[in-house]
Coordinates of C-alpha atoms in Angstrom, one line a residue:
M1 CA 120.8 40.2 106.5
R2 CA 121.9 42.8 108.5
F3 CA 125.8 43.4 107.6
A4 CA 128.3 44.2 110.5
A5 CA 125.8 42.8 112.7
E6 CA 128.6 41.7 115.3
V7 CA 130.2 45.1 115.1
S8 CA 129.5 47.3 118.3
D9 CA 128.1 51.1 117.1
L10 CA 131.6 52.3 118.9
E11 CA 133.6 50.1 116.5
L12 CA 131.5 50.3 113.5
A13 CA 133.7 53.5 112.0
D14 CA 136.7 51.5 112.4
Y15 CA 135.3 48.9 110.8
Q16 CA 134.0 50.8 107.9
R17 CA 137.6 52.0 107.6
A18 CA 138.6 48.6 106.9
V19 CA 136.0 47.8 104.6
R20 CA 137.0 50.9 102.6
L21 CA 140.5 50.2 103.0
L22 CA 140.0 46.4 101.5
L23 CA 137.9 47.8 98.6
R24 CA 140.6 50.2 97.8
H25 CA 143.4 48.1 97.8
P26 CA 142.7 44.3 97.4
L27 CA 146.3 43.3 98.1
I28 CA 147.5 44.5 101.5
T29 CA 151.1 43.4 103.1
A30 CA 153.3 44.5 105.8
T31 CA 153.9 47.5 104.2
F32 CA 151.5 48.4 101.6
P33 CA 149.4 50.9 101.4
D34 CA 151.2 51.3 105.0
E35 CA 152.0 49.6 108.2
K36 CA 148.8 50.2 109.7
A37 CA 146.6 48.6 107.1
L38 CA 147.2 44.8 108.0
P39 CA 146.4 45.2 111.6
R40 CA 143.2 46.9 110.9
V41 CA 142.0 44.3 108.6
R42 CA 143.2 41.6 110.9
R43 CA 140.9 43.2 113.9
F44 CA 138.0 42.5 111.9
S45 CA 138.8 39.4 109.7
A46 CA 136.1 37.1 110.8
E47 CA 133.4 40.0 110.0
L48 CA 135.2 41.1 106.8
R49 CA 135.0 37.4 105.5
R50 CA 131.7 37.1 106.1
D51 CA 130.1 40.4 105.4
L52 CA 132.2 40.7 102.0
S53 CA 131.2 37.3 101.0
E54 CA 127.5 38.0 101.5
A55 CA 127.2 41.4 100.1
F56 CA 129.6 41.2 97.4
G57 CA 130.5 37.6 96.6
Y58 CA 134.2 38.5 97.4
R59 CA 136.5 36.2 99.2
L60 CA 139.2 37.5 101.7
E61 CA 142.2 35.6 102.5
L62 CA 144.7 36.2 104.9
H63 CA 148.1 34.6 104.6
G64 CA 151.1 35.4 106.7
A65 CA 151.4 38.9 106.9
T66 CA 149.2 39.4 103.5
A67 CA 145.4 40.1 103.0
R68 CA 144.1 39.3 99.6
L69 CA 140.6 40.2 98.6
V70 CA 139.5 38.0 95.5
R71 CA 136.7 40.0 93.8
T72 CA 134.4 38.9 91.4
A73 CA 134.2 40.9 88.1
D74 CA 130.6 41.4 86.2
R75 CA 132.6 43.2 82.9
L76 CA 136.1 44.3 81.7
D77 CA 137.2 47.5 82.8
P78 CA 139.7 49.3 80.6
D79 CA 140.1 52.6 82.8
R80 CA 141.8 51.2 85.8
P81 CA 145.5 50.6 84.5
A82 CA 148.2 49.5 86.7
L83 CA 150.5 52.6 86.8
S84 CA 154.1 53.1 87.4
R85 CA 155.7 55.3 89.8
T86 CA 155.6 58.3 87.6
G87 CA 151.8 57.7 86.7
R88 CA 152.2 56.5 83.3
P89 CA 149.6 53.5 82.7
F90 CA 151.2 50.4 82.0
D91 CA 151.5 48.9 78.2
R92 CA 151.2 45.3 76.7
Q93 CA 155.2 45.0 77.3
R94 CA 155.1 46.1 81.0
Y95 CA 151.9 43.8 81.7
A96 CA 154.0 40.7 80.3
Y97 CA 157.1 41.5 82.1
L98 CA 155.0 41.7 85.4
S99 CA 153.5 38.3 84.8
L100 CA 156.6 37.2 83.9
C101 CA 158.2 38.7 87.1
L102 CA 155.4 37.0 89.0
A103 CA 156.2 33.4 87.5
T104 CA 159.9 33.8 87.9
L105 CA 159.3 34.7 91.8
G106 CA 156.8 31.9 92.6
R107 CA 160.0 29.7 91.8
A108 CA 162.4 31.8 93.7
G109 CA 163.8 31.8 97.2
I110 CA 163.5 34.3 99.8
Q111 CA 166.1 36.6 98.1
I112 CA 166.9 37.3 94.5
T113 CA 169.0 40.0 92.6
L114 CA 167.8 42.3 90.0
S115 CA 170.0 40.8 87.7
E116 CA 168.9 37.5 88.6
L117 CA 165.1 38.2 88.1
A118 CA 166.0 40.1 84.7
D119 CA 167.8 37.0 83.2
A120 CA 165.0 34.6 84.3
V121 CA 162.5 36.9 82.4
A122 CA 164.6 37.6 79.6
G123 CA 164.7 33.9 78.9
D124 CA 161.3 33.7 79.1
A125 CA 160.3 36.7 77.3
N126 CA 162.6 35.8 74.4
R127 CA 160.7 32.7 73.6
I128 CA 157.6 34.7 73.3
T129 CA 157.1 36.3 69.6
G130 CA 157.0 40.0 69.7
L131 CA 157.9 40.5 73.3
G132 CA 161.8 39.6 74.3
L133 CA 164.0 41.7 76.7
D134 CA 167.3 42.6 75.9
P135 CA 169.4 44.3 78.7
D136 CA 171.0 46.5 76.1
S137 CA 168.1 48.1 75.0
G138 CA 166.8 51.3 77.6
A139 CA 163.2 50.8 76.6
D140 CA 163.2 47.3 77.4
R141 CA 165.1 47.8 80.6
R142 CA 162.8 51.1 81.8
A143 CA 159.8 48.6 81.0
F144 CA 161.4 45.9 83.3
V145 CA 162.1 48.2 86.0
D146 CA 158.5 49.7 86.2
A147 CA 157.2 46.1 86.6
V148 CA 159.5 45.7 89.0
A149 CA 158.9 49.0 91.0
W150 CA 155.4 47.9 91.1
L151 CA 156.2 45.2 93.1
E152 CA 158.2 46.6 95.3
E153 CA 155.6 49.4 96.1
R154 CA 153.5 46.6 97.1
G155 CA 155.8 45.1 99.4
V156 CA 155.9 42.1 97.2
L157 CA 159.8 42.8 96.7
R158 CA 161.5 44.5 99.3
L159 CA 165.2 46.5 98.7
A160 CA 167.6 44.9 101.1
D161 CA 170.8 46.5 99.2
G162 CA 171.7 48.6 95.9
S163 CA 169.0 50.2 93.9
S164 CA 167.1 49.3 90.7
T165 CA 167.9 53.0 89.1
A166 CA 171.5 52.3 89.1
W167 CA 170.8 48.7 87.4
A168 CA 168.4 50.5 84.5
S169 CA 171.2 53.1 84.0
D170 CA 174.1 50.5 83.6
P171 CA 173.2 46.9 84.0
G172 CA 177.0 46.1 84.0
S173 CA 177.8 48.2 87.2
G174 CA 174.2 48.2 89.0
E175 CA 172.7 46.1 91.4
A176 CA 170.0 45.6 93.8
L177 CA 169.1 42.9 96.1
Y178 CA 165.6 42.1 97.1
D179 CA 163.9 40.3 99.7
V180 CA 160.8 38.2 98.1
A181 CA 157.6 38.3 100.3
R182 CA 156.4 34.7 99.2
D183 CA 152.9 35.2 100.4
A184 CA 152.5 38.2 98.7
V185 CA 153.5 36.8 95.7
F186 CA 151.1 33.7 95.8
A187 CA 148.3 36.0 96.9
L188 CA 148.6 38.5 94.2
F189 CA 147.9 36.1 91.1
R190 CA 144.3 34.6 91.8
P191 CA 142.4 33.9 88.5
P192 CA 139.1 32.4 89.3
R193 CA 139.8 29.8 86.6
V194 CA 143.0 28.0 85.5
L195 CA 144.0 30.1 82.5
Q196 CA 145.2 27.2 80.3
H197 CA 141.5 26.2 80.6
I198 CA 139.7 29.2 79.0
A199 CA 139.7 30.1 75.6
S200 CA 138.3 33.6 76.1
V201 CA 138.9 36.3 79.1
S202 CA 134.9 36.3 79.0
A203 CA 135.2 33.0 80.9
L204 CA 137.1 35.1 83.8
L205 CA 133.5 37.2 84.4
D206 CA 130.9 36.2 87.0
R207 CA 127.7 34.4 85.6
S208 CA 126.0 34.0 88.5
L209 CA 122.9 35.6 87.3
T210 CA 122.1 32.3 85.5
S211 CA 120.5 30.4 88.3
S212 CA 116.9 30.9 89.6
G213 CA 114.8 31.6 92.6
N214 CA 116.4 32.9 95.7
A215 CA 120.0 32.1 94.7
E216 CA 119.2 34.6 91.3
R217 CA 117.7 37.0 93.5
R218 CA 120.8 36.9 95.8
A219 CA 123.3 37.1 92.9
A220 CA 121.5 40.0 91.5
A221 CA 121.6 41.9 95.0
Q222 CA 125.4 41.3 94.8
A223 CA 125.8 42.3 91.5
A224 CA 124.0 45.6 92.3
R225 CA 126.1 46.3 95.2
R226 CA 129.3 45.4 93.2
T227 CA 128.4 47.7 90.4
V228 CA 127.7 50.8 92.7
L229 CA 131.2 50.2 94.1
E230 CA 133.1 49.6 91.0
R231 CA 131.3 52.6 88.7
P232 CA 131.3 56.1 89.2
V233 CA 127.7 56.3 88.4
V234 CA 125.3 53.6 87.3
Y235 CA 122.5 54.3 85.3
F236 CA 119.8 52.2 85.0
D237 CA 119.8 51.9 81.4
D238 CA 122.9 50.3 81.6
V239 CA 122.2 47.1 83.5
S240 CA 119.8 44.4 83.7
A241 CA 116.3 44.6 84.7
E242 CA 117.2 42.5 87.6
V243 CA 120.0 44.7 88.9
G244 CA 117.8 47.7 88.1
N245 CA 115.2 46.4 90.7
H246 CA 117.5 46.2 93.4
L247 CA 119.3 49.9 92.8
R248 CA 115.9 51.1 92.9
G249 CA 115.2 49.3 96.1
Q250 CA 115.3 50.6 99.8
A251 CA 117.7 47.9 101.3
L252 CA 120.6 48.7 99.0
P253 CA 121.3 52.7 100.7
A254 CA 121.2 51.0 104.1
D255 CA 123.3 48.0 103.1
L256 CA 126.2 50.1 101.7
F257 CA 126.0 52.5 104.2
R258 CA 126.2 50.3 107.1
L259 CA 129.4 48.8 105.2
T260 CA 131.3 51.7 104.1
G261 CA 129.8 54.6 105.7
L262 CA 129.1 56.4 102.5
R263 CA 125.8 57.5 101.4
L264 CA 124.1 56.7 97.9
E265 CA 122.6 59.2 96.1
R266 CA 119.7 58.3 93.8
R267 CA 118.1 60.5 90.9
S268 CA 115.9 59.3 88.2
E269 CA 118.4 58.2 85.8
G270 CA 120.5 56.1 88.2
V271 CA 122.4 56.4 91.4
L272 CA 126.0 56.9 92.9
L273 CA 127.9 56.4 95.8
V274 CA 129.1 59.8 97.0
D275 CA 132.7 59.8 98.5
T276 CA 132.9 61.8 101.5
A277 CA 135.6 59.4 102.9
G278 CA 138.4 59.9 99.9
W279 CA 138.6 56.3 99.3
S280 CA 138.3 56.6 95.7
A281 CA 141.5 56.2 93.7
E282 CA 140.4 59.2 91.4
R283 CA 138.3 62.0 92.4
F284 CA 136.0 64.2 90.4
P285 CA 135.6 67.3 90.9
G286 CA 139.3 66.8 91.9
A287 CA 142.8 68.8 92.0
G288 CA 145.1 69.7 89.2
S289 CA 144.5 71.3 85.8
V290 CA 143.1 68.5 84.1
A291 CA 140.3 68.1 86.6
Q292 CA 139.9 71.7 86.7
A293 CA 139.6 71.8 82.6
A294 CA 137.0 68.9 83.2
V295 CA 134.8 70.4 85.4
L296 CA 134.9 73.5 83.1
L297 CA 134.0 71.8 79.9
A298 CA 131.2 70.0 81.7
V299 CA 129.7 73.5 82.8
A300 CA 130.1 74.4 79.1
I301 CA 128.4 71.0 78.0
A302 CA 125.8 71.2 80.3
E303 CA 124.7 74.8 79.3
R304 CA 125.3 73.8 75.7
V305 CA 122.9 71.0 76.3
S306 CA 120.3 73.4 77.9
D307 CA 120.2 75.4 74.8
P308 CA 120.3 79.0 76.4
D309 CA 120.3 80.4 73.1
G310 CA 117.7 78.4 71.4
R311 CA 119.6 76.1 69.5
R312 CA 119.0 72.6 69.8
A313 CA 121.8 70.2 70.0
R314 CA 121.6 67.3 67.8
R315 CA 121.0 63.8 69.3
M316 CA 122.4 60.4 68.7
P317 CA 121.6 56.9 69.8
M318 CA 123.9 56.0 72.9
P319 CA 125.7 53.1 72.1
D320 CA 125.1 49.9 73.6
P321 CA 127.4 49.1 76.6
A322 CA 127.1 45.6 75.7
D323 CA 128.8 46.4 72.3
A324 CA 131.9 48.1 73.9
Q325 CA 132.4 44.8 76.1
L326 CA 132.3 42.8 73.1
S327 CA 134.9 45.1 71.3
L328 CA 137.2 45.0 74.5
V329 CA 136.9 41.1 74.8
A330 CA 137.7 40.8 71.2
R331 CA 140.9 42.6 71.7
V332 CA 141.8 41.1 74.9
D333 CA 141.5 37.6 73.3
A334 CA 143.5 38.8 70.3
G335 CA 146.8 38.5 72.8
L336 CA 146.3 34.9 73.3
P337 CA 149.3 33.1 72.5
A338 CA 149.4 32.0 68.9
G339 CA 149.7 28.2 68.2
I340 CA 148.9 27.1 71.8
P341 CA 146.1 25.0 72.1
M342 CA 143.5 25.8 75.0
A343 CA 141.1 23.5 76.5
G344 CA 137.7 24.2 77.8
D345 CA 134.8 25.8 76.8
E346 CA 134.3 27.9 73.5
P347 CA 134.3 31.7 74.3
E348 CA 131.0 33.0 75.3
P349 CA 129.6 36.3 74.2
V350 CA 128.6 39.1 76.6
E351 CA 125.0 39.1 76.6
E352 CA 123.5 42.6 75.4
A353 CA 121.3 44.2 77.4
E354 CA 117.7 44.6 76.3
D355 CA 116.7 47.9 75.9
E356 CA 112.8 48.1 77.3
T357 CA 112.4 52.0 77.2
G358 CA 113.3 52.0 73.0
E359 CA 116.2 53.7 71.6
R360 CA 118.2 56.2 73.8
R361 CA 119.2 59.2 72.0
L362 CA 121.7 61.8 73.8
P363 CA 122.9 65.4 73.1
L364 CA 125.9 65.1 70.6
I365 CA 128.4 67.3 71.6
T366 CA 131.1 67.8 68.8
D367 CA 135.3 67.8 69.0
S368 CA 134.9 71.1 67.5
F369 CA 132.7 72.5 70.2
L370 CA 135.1 71.0 72.9
R371 CA 138.2 72.6 71.3
E372 CA 136.4 75.9 71.3
A373 CA 135.4 75.6 74.8
T374 CA 138.8 74.7 75.8
A375 CA 140.4 77.8 74.1
D376 CA 137.7 79.8 76.1
L377 CA 138.6 78.4 79.2
L378 CA 142.3 79.0 78.7
A379 CA 141.8 82.7 77.8
T380 CA 139.4 83.5 80.8
Y381 CA 141.4 81.6 83.5
G382 CA 144.9 82.6 82.0
S383 CA 147.3 81.8 84.5
A384 CA 145.3 79.5 86.4
F385 CA 146.8 76.9 83.8
G386 CA 150.6 76.6 83.3
A387 CA 152.6 77.3 80.2
T388 CA 152.7 73.6 78.9
W389 CA 148.5 73.7 78.7
H390 CA 148.7 76.7 76.7
A391 CA 151.1 75.5 74.3
D392 CA 148.9 72.4 73.9
P393 CA 145.4 73.2 74.5
E394 CA 144.5 70.1 72.3
R395 CA 146.1 67.5 74.8
L396 CA 144.4 69.6 77.5
R397 CA 141.1 68.8 75.9
R398 CA 141.9 65.2 75.2
E399 CA 143.0 64.5 79.1
A400 CA 140.1 66.5 80.2
V401 CA 137.4 64.7 77.9
A402 CA 138.9 61.4 78.9
L403 CA 138.5 62.3 82.7
L404 CA 134.6 62.8 81.8
V405 CA 134.5 59.5 80.0
R406 CA 136.0 57.5 83.1
F407 CA 133.4 59.2 85.3
D408 CA 130.3 58.6 82.8
A409 CA 129.4 61.9 82.6
V410 CA 130.0 61.5 78.7
T411 CA 130.4 58.6 76.1
A412 CA 132.7 59.1 73.4
V413 CA 131.6 58.3 69.9
P414 CA 133.4 59.4 66.5
G415 CA 133.4 63.2 66.1
G416 CA 132.6 63.9 69.8
V417 CA 131.1 63.0 73.0
L418 CA 127.4 62.1 74.0
A419 CA 126.2 64.0 77.0
R420 CA 125.0 61.8 80.0
P421 CA 122.6 62.5 82.8
L422 CA 125.6 63.1 85.2
I423 CA 126.5 66.5 83.3
G424 CA 123.1 68.0 84.5
R425 CA 124.8 68.5 87.7
Y426 CA 126.7 71.3 86.7
R427 CA 124.0 72.9 84.8
S428 CA 123.9 76.8 85.9
T429 CA 127.3 76.4 87.9
R430 CA 129.5 79.2 88.5
A431 CA 133.2 77.7 88.3
Q432 CA 135.9 79.4 90.2
V433 CA 139.4 78.3 89.3
K434 CA 142.4 79.3 91.9
Q435 CA 144.8 81.5 89.9
R436 CA 148.5 80.6 90.0
T437 CA 150.8 83.2 92.1
L438 CA 153.0 84.6 89.1
F439 CA 155.8 86.1 92.2

């Protein structure tokens, strides 16, 4: 199938921007991510529905002033948390308040005050063991306001009067009035199955590869395209043989370029989609002290792996990605409400990928080496890093390594990290860091 077949060459660049827009922001409202986004999606709505469904198994829904891309999940991803306005990842309390806010707004009218929303959420939260919402607790109020601000940022709630900050400072005197975008409320929460009918989060994952014949090949092709979009780099060793065959095929690069305008880079170990349009939520290499430190650590790791001094880095078996998924599924399932009977099937384990090439062993980079490398880069580049990082080099190391883990350049293991093939990009690289201006 030729994607975007009915889109003219003159309109193709605009169509690809609409595709990237939906992939970056699955929920689009009249104001989020900006006022031009919804008209751009509506312009190509028919083509987008068809292509996104055929290429990825996604479903595009448009209701009122809302566009919602309902995506298919192949695995749980712990590296994409909801973020507060200050960039703080949501914790379980904030996720719980967000869910209860949506439940309340689903029953509300076209307007609601912040205190009314807080009272309704508190009533539900206080019936949940270990949660609760006490308006007299500053921590509870801040967590609740973070959940409300997340909805406000996306246009689900629109401030009509007052201030949520004033309420957070003093609920007795502060107040805020919101208009409720009901289309966005109902579009936001769209699980693929009724939650009361599942006994494990694994039931929400796609299982389309269990069919046969043409349907199986089509599902594997969709899974391959999704994998390239959802992961910063895809290693052939980390996917099934069926998906790997499509990743190695000639159709995939052409399909993704036609849809997104982005080029696929293929190496012997895997593939990655090169972001030349700035559509990714996080980029690497990127700007900022942590991103700069991560690049410098990648260079140091690459030099260590290349063994310039005749020392051989010890190698360790690569952890099976299926084990990490099983562990994550178990952690999520541990949060299921206690004492509430769940209908439906029993939890199904995530299938473990077979290793046809034998045990994978990767170079171990120890925490002690990473600490020394972090100290060296702070000493070498001095004022390029602020006083905060010089005062807490361990925090800089942790955050830089976490960035490398998110981009699959390394895999965290007890005592250090395992260097993955992406690190090879930085072998023999000369890094330059812009120095801070002191005066």
